[in-house]
mmCIF file of C-alpha atoms and ligand atoms in Angstrom:
data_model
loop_
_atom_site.group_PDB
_atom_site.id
_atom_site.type_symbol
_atom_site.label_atom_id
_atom_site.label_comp_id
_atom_site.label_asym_id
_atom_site.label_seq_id
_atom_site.Cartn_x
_atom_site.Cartn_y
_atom_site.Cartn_z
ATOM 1 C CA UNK I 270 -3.316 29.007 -19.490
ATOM 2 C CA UNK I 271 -0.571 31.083 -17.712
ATOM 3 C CA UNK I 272 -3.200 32.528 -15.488
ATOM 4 C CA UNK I 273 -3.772 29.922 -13.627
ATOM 5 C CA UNK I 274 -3.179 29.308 -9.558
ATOM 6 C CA UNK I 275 -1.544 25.979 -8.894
ATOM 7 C CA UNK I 276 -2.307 25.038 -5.155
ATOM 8 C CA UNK I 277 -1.163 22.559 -2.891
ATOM 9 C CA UNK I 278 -1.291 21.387 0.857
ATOM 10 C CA UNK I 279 2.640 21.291 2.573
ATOM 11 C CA UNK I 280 2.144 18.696 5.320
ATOM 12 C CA UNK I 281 4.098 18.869 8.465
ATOM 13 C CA UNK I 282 6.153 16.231 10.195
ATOM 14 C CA UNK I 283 7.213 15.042 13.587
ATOM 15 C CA UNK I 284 10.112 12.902 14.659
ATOM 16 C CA UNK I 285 8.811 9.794 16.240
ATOM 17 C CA UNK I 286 12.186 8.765 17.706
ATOM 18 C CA UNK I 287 15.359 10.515 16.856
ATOM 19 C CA UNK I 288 18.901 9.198 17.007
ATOM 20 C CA UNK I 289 21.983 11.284 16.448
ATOM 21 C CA UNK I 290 24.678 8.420 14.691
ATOM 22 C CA UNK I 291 27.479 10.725 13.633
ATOM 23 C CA UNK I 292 28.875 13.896 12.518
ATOM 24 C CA UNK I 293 30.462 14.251 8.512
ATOM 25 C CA UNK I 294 34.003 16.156 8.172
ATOM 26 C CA UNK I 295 31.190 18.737 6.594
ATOM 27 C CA UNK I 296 29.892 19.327 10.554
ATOM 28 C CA UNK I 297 26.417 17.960 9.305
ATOM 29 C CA UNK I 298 25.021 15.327 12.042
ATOM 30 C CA UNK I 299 24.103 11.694 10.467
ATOM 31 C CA UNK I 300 20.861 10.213 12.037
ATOM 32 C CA UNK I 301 17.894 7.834 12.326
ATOM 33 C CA UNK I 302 14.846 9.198 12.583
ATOM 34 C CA UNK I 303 10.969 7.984 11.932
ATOM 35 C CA UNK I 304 9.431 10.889 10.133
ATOM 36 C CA UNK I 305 5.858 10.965 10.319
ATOM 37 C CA UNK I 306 3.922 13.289 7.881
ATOM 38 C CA UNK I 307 1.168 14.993 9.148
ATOM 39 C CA UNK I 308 -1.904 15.806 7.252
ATOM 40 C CA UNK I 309 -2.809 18.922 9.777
ATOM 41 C CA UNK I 310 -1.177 21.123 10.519
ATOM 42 C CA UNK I 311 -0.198 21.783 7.023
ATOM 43 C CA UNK I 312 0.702 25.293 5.016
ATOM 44 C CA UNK I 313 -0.877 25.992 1.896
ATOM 45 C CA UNK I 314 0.524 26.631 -0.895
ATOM 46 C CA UNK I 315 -0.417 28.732 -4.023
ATOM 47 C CA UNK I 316 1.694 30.118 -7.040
ATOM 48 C CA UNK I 317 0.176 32.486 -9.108
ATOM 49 C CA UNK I 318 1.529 31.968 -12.531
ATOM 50 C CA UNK I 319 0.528 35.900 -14.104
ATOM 51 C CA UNK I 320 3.344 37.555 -12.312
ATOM 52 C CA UNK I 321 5.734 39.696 -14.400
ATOM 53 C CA UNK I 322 8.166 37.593 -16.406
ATOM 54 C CA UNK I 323 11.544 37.205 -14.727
ATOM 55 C CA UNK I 324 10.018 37.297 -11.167
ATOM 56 C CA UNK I 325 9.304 35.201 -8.311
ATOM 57 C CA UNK I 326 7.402 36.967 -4.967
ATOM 58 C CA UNK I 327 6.738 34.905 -2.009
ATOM 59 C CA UNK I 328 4.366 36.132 0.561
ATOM 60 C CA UNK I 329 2.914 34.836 3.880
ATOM 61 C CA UNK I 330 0.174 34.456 6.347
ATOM 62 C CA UNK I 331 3.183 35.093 9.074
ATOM 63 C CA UNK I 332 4.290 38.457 9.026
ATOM 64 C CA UNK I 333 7.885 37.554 10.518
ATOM 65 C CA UNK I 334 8.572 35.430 8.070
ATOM 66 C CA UNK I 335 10.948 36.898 5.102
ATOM 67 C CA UNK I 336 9.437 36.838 1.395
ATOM 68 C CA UNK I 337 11.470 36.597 -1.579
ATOM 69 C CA UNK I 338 14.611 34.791 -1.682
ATOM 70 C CA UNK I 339 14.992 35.105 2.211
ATOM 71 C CA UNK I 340 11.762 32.053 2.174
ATOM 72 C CA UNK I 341 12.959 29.012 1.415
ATOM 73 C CA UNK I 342 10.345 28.851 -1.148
ATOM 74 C CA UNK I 343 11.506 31.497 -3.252
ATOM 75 C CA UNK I 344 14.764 29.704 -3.637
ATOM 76 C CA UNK I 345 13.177 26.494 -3.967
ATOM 77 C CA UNK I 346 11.279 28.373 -7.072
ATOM 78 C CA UNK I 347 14.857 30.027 -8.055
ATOM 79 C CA UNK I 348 16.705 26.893 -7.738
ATOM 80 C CA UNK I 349 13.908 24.741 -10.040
ATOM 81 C CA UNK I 350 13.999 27.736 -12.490
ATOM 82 C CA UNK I 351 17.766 27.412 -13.369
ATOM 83 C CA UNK I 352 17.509 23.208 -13.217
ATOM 84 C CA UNK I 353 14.505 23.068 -15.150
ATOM 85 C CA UNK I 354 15.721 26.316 -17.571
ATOM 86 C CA UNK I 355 12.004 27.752 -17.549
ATOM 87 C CA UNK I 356 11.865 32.024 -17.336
ATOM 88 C CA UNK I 357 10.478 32.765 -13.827
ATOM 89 C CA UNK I 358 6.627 34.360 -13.335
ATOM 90 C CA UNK I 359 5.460 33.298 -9.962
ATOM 91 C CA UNK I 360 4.078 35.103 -7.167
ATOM 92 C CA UNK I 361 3.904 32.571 -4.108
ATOM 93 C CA UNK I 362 1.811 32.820 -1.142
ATOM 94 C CA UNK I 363 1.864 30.797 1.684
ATOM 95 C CA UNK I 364 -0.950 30.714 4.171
ATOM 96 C CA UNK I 365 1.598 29.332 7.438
ATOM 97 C CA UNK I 366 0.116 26.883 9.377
ATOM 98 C CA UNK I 367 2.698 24.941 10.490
ATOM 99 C CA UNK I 368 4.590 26.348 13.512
ATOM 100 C CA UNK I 369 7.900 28.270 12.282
ATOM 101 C CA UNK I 370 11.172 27.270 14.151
ATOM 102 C CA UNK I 371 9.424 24.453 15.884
ATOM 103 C CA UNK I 372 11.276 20.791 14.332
ATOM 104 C CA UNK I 373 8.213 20.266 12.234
ATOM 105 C CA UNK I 374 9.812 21.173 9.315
ATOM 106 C CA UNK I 375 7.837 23.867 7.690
ATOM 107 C CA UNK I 376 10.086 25.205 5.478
ATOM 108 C CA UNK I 377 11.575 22.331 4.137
ATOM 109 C CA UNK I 378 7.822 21.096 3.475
ATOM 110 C CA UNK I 379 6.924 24.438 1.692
ATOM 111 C CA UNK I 380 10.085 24.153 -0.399
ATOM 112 C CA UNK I 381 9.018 20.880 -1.461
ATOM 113 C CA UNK I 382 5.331 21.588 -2.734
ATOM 114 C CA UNK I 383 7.060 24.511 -4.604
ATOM 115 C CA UNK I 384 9.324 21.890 -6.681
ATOM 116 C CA UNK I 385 6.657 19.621 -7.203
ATOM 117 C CA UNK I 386 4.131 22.287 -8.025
ATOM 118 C CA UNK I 387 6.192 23.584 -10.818
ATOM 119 C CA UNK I 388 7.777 20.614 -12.387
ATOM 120 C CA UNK I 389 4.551 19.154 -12.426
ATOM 121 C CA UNK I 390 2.659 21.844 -14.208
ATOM 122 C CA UNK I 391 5.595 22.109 -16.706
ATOM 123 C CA UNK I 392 5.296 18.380 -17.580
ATOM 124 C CA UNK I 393 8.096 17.439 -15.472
ATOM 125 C CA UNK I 394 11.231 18.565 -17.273
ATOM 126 C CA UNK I 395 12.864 17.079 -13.672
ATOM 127 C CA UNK I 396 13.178 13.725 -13.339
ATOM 128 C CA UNK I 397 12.439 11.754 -9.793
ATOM 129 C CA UNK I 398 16.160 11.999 -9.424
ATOM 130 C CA UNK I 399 17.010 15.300 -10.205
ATOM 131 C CA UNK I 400 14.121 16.843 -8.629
ATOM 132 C CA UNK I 401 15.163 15.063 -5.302
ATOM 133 C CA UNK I 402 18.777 16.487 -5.938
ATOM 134 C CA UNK I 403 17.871 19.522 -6.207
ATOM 135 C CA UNK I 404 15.619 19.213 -2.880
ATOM 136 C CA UNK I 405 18.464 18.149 -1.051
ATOM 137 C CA UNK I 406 20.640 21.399 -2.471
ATOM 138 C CA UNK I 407 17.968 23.304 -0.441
ATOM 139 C CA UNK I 408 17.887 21.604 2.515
ATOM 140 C CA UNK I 409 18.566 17.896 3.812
ATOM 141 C CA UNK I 410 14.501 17.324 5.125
ATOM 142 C CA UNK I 411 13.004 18.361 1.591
ATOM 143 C CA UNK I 412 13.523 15.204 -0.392
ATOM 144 C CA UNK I 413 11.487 13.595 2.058
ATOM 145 C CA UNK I 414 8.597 15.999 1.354
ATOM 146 C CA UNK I 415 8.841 15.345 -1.996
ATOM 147 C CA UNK I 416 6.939 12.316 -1.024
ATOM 148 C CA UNK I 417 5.560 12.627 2.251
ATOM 149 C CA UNK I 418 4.965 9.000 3.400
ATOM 150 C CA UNK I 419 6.327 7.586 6.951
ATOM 151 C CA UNK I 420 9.741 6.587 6.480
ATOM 152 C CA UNK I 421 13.156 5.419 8.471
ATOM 153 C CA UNK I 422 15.342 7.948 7.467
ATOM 154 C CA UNK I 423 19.131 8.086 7.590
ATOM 155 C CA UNK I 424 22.289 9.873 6.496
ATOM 156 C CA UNK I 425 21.608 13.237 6.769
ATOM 157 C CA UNK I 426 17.586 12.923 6.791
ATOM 158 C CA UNK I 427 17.898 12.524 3.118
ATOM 159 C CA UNK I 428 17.785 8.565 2.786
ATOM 160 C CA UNK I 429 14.026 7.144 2.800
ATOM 161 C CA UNK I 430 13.420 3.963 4.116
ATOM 162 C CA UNK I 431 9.617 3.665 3.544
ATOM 163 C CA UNK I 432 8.079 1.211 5.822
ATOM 164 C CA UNK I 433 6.109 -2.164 4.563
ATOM 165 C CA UNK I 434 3.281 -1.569 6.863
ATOM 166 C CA UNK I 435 0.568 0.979 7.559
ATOM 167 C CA UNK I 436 1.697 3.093 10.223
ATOM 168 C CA UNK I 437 -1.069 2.433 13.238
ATOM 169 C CA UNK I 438 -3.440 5.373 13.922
ATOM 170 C CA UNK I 439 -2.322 7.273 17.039
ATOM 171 C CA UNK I 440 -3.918 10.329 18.892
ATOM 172 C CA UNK I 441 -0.893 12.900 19.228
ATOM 173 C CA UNK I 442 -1.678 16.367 20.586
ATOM 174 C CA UNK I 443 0.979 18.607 19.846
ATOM 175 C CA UNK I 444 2.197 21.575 21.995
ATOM 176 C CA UNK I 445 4.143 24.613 20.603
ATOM 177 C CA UNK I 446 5.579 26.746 22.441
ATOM 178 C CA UNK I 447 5.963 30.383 20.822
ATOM 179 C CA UNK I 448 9.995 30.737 21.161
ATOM 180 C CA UNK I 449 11.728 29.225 18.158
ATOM 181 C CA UNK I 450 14.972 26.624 17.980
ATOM 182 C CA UNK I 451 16.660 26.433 15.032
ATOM 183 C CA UNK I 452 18.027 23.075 14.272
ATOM 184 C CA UNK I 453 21.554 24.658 14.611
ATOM 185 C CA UNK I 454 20.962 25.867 17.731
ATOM 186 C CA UNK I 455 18.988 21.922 18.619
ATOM 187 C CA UNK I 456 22.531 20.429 17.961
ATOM 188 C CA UNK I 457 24.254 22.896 19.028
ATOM 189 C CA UNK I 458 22.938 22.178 22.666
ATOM 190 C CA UNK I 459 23.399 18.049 22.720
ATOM 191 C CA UNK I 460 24.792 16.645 25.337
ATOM 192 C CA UNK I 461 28.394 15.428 25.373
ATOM 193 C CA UNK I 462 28.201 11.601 24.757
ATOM 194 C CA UNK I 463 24.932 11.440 22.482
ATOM 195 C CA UNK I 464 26.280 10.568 19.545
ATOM 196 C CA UNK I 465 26.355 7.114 19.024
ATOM 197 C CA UNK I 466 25.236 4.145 16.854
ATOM 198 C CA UNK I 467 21.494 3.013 17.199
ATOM 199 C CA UNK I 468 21.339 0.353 20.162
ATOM 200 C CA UNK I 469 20.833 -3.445 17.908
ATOM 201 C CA UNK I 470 17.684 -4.301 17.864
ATOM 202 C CA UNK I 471 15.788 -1.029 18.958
ATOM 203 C CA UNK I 472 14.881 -0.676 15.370
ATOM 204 C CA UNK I 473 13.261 -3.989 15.099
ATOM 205 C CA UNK I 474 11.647 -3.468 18.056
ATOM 206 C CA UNK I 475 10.175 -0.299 17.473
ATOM 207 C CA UNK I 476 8.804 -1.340 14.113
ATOM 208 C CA UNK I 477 7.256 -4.572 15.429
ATOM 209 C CA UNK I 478 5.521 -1.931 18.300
ATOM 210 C CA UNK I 479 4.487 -0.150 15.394
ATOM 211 C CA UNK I 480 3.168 -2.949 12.965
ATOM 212 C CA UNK I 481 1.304 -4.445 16.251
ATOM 213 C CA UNK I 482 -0.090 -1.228 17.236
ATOM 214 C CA UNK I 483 1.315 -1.578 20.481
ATOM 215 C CA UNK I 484 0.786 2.305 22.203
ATOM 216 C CA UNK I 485 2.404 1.107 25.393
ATOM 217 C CA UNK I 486 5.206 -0.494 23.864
ATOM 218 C CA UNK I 487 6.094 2.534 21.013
ATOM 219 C CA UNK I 488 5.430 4.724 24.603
ATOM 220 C CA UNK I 489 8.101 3.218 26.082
ATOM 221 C CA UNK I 490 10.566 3.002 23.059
ATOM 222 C CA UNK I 491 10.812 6.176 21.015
ATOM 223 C CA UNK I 492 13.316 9.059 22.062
ATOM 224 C CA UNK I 493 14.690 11.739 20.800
ATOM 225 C CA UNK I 494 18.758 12.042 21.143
ATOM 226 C CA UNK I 495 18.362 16.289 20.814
ATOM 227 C CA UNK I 496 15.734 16.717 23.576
ATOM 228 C CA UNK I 497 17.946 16.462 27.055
ATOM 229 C CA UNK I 498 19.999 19.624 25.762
ATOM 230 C CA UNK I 499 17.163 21.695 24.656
ATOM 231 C CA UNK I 500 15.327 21.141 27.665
ATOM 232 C CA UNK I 501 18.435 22.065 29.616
ATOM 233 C CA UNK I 502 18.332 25.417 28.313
ATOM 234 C CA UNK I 503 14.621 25.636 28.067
ATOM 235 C CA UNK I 504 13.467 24.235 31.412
ATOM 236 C CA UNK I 505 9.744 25.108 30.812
ATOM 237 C CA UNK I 506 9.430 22.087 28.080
ATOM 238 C CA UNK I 507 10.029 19.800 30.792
ATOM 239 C CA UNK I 508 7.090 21.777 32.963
ATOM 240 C CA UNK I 509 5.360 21.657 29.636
ATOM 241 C CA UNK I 510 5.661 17.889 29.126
ATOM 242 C CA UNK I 511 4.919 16.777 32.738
ATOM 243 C CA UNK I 512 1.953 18.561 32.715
ATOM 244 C CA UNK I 513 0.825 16.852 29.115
ATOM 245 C CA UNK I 514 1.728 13.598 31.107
ATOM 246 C CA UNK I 515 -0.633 14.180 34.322
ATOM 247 C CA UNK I 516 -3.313 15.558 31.493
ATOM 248 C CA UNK I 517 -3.217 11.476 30.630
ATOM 249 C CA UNK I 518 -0.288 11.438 28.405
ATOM 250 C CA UNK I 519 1.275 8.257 27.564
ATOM 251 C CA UNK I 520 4.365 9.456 26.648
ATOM 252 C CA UNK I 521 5.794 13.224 25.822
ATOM 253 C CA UNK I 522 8.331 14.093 23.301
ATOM 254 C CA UNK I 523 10.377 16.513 21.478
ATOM 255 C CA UNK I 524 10.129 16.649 17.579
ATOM 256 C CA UNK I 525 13.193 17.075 15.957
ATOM 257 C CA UNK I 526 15.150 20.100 16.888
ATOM 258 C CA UNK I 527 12.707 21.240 19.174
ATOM 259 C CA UNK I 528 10.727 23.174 20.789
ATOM 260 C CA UNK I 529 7.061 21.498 19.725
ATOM 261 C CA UNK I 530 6.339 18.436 22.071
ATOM 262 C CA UNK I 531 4.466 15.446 21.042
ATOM 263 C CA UNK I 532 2.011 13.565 23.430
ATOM 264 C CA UNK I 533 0.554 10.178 22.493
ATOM 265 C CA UNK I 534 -2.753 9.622 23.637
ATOM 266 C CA UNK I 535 -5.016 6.484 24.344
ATOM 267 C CA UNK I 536 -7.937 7.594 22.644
ATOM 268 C CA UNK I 537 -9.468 10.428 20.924
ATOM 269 C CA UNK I 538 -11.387 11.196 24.188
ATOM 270 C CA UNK I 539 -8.537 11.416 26.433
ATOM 271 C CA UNK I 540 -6.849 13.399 23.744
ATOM 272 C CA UNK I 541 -9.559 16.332 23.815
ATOM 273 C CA UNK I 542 -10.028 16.477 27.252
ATOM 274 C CA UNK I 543 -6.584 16.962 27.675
ATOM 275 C CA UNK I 544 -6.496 19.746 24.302
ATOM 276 C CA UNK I 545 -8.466 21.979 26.336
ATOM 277 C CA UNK I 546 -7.463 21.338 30.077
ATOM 278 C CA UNK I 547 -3.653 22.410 28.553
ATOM 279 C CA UNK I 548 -5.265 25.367 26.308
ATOM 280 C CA UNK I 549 -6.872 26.436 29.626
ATOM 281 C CA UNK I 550 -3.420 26.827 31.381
ATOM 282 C CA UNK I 551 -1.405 27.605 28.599
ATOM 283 C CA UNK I 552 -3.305 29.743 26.435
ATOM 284 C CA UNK I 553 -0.681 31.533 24.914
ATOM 285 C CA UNK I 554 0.690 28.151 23.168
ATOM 286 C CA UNK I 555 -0.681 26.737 20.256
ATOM 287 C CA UNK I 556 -2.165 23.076 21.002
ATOM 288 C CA UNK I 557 -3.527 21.286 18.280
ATOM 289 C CA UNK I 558 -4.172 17.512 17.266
ATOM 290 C CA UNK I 559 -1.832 16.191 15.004
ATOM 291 C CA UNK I 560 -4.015 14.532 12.186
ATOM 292 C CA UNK I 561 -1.726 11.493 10.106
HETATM 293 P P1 ATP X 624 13.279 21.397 10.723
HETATM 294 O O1 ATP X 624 12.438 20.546 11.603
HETATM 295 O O2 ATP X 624 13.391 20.890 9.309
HETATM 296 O O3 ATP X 624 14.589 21.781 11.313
HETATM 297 P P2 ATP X 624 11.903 23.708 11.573
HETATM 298 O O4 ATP X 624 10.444 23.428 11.654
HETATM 299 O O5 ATP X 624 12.647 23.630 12.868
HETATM 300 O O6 ATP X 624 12.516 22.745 10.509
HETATM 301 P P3 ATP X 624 11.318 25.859 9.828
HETATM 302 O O7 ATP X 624 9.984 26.254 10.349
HETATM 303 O O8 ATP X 624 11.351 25.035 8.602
HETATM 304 O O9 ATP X 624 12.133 25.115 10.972
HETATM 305 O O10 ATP X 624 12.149 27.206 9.579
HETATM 306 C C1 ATP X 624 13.388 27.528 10.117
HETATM 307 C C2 ATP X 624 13.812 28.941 9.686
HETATM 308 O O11 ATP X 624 13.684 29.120 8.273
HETATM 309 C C3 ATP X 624 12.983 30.029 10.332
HETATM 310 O O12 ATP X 624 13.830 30.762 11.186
HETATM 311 C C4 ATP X 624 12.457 30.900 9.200
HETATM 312 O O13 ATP X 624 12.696 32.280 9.397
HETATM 313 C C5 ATP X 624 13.170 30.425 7.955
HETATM 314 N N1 ATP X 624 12.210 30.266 6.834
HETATM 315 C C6 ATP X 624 12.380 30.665 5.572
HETATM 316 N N2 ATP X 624 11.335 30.330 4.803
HETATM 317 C C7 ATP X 624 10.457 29.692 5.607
HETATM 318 C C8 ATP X 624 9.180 29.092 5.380
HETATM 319 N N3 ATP X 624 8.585 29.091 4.170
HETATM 320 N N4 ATP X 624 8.575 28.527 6.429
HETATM 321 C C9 ATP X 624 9.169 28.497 7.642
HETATM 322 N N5 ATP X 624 10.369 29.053 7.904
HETATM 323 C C10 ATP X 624 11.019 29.635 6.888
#
């Protein structure tokens, strides 16, 4: 039985609006923030169970990335070990779709798929609760990839919200640039003045866009409270996002920490046509649909 591969898909997210509400005496920012799943682009994820006793490996499809305990995975598989009290024998590889660096959050997903993956096959010695615990020990996005559905989050990112609607489908084209930003680095770089409460009401409002379907409405709504700083220091996302506007954008913006931009399109059509018109002029950037 202990030869078996367990496999899963680690699904990507974007920030649909971002707000920055606070900063904890532990110099961790509080926020609101719509996190959005994303069925592509996702890693994958597979754990070979016939490694050596006492050992967990983690390999990649990206080369830069570190393996062992230096991935996030192979202290997500650590961590899970010690909670769960089950002897180590995994040898993890993770074929790395998801841009790295890019407020997507990658390695929090990949973390999460490794939790679940084990505790799973091992009958769930982790409960709900204890598995999200030890999530948030390894980062505050990987509860929410525990159970990737669209959610208001809050606190640190760790408090779900999940919303009572289906979330409308929208065509978003995403644009990654190949320089990372760390999320450090993302608040690091905000603007003095940005912190604040969320403005009454915008909530509301951008949910009843969002229940309604109403593109023009979420287009003129969503934000994100880290983007003004990192496009002071990286002027060519604001380039990058004007020219996603005049390829028919509705809107442009930032995901999380940065540096992938969002675009929301009108239609499928509009959405292609402007895949391979910015492909053309960028072709060193990675452009790809972002599929809910
Ligand atoms: P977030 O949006 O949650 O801030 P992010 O997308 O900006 O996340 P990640 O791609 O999750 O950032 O990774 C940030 C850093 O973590 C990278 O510098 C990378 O070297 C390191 N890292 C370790 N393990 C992984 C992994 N499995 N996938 C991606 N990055 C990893």
């Amino acid at each position: 039985m202990d030869d078996e591969l367990l496999y899963m898909s680690a699904p990507g997210k974007i920030n649909l609006f971002l707000k920055v509400t606070g900063k904890r005496p532990d110099n961790y920012h509080t926020l609101e923030s719509l996190f959005v799943p994303l069925s592509s682009p996702a890693d994958d994820i597979a754990i070979d169970l016939a490694a050596a006793p006492g050992t967990i490996t983690v390999g990649s499809s990206d080369i830069m990335l570190p393996g062992g305990m230096g991935n996030i995975a192979g202290r997500a598989a650590e961590l899970w070990s010690k909670r769960a009290c089950v002897m180590p024998h995994w040898d993890i590889n993770i074929v790395k779709n998801i841009p790295v660096a890019a407020g997507m959050g990658g390695g929090s997903s990949d973390a999460a798929a490794v939790l679940k993956l084990l505790n799973d096959h091992a009958g769930k010695p982790l409960d709900d609760r204890s598995l999200a615990e030890t999530a948030l020990e390894l980062g505050a996005d990987v509860p929410f990839f525990l159970k990737p559905e669209p959610a208001m989050m809050s606190g640190i990112g760790e408090i779900a919200e999940d919303l009572d609607f289906v979330l409308p489908e929208m065509n978003l084209l995403l644009l990654a640039p190949q320089f990372p930003v760390s999320a450090a680095e993302g608040y690091r770089l905000m603007l003095p003045g940005t912190v604040s409460p969320l403005a009454p009401g915008l909530k509301t409002d951008l949910l009843n866009a969002l229940r309604t379907a109403d593109l023009e409405k979420i287009s003129a709504l969503i934000f994100n409270d880290l983007q003004p700083g990192v496009f002071n220091k990286y002027p060519i996302l604001e380039i990058l996002a004007q020219r996603m506007t005049q390829a028919g954008a509705m809107r442009v913006l930032m995901t999380g920490s940065g540096p992938t931009l969002f675009g929301i399109f009108a239609d499928s059509k509009s959405r292609a046509q402007a895949q391979s018109e910015l492909q053309a002029a960028y072709p060193e950037y990675r452009i790809i649909p972002a599929e809910f």
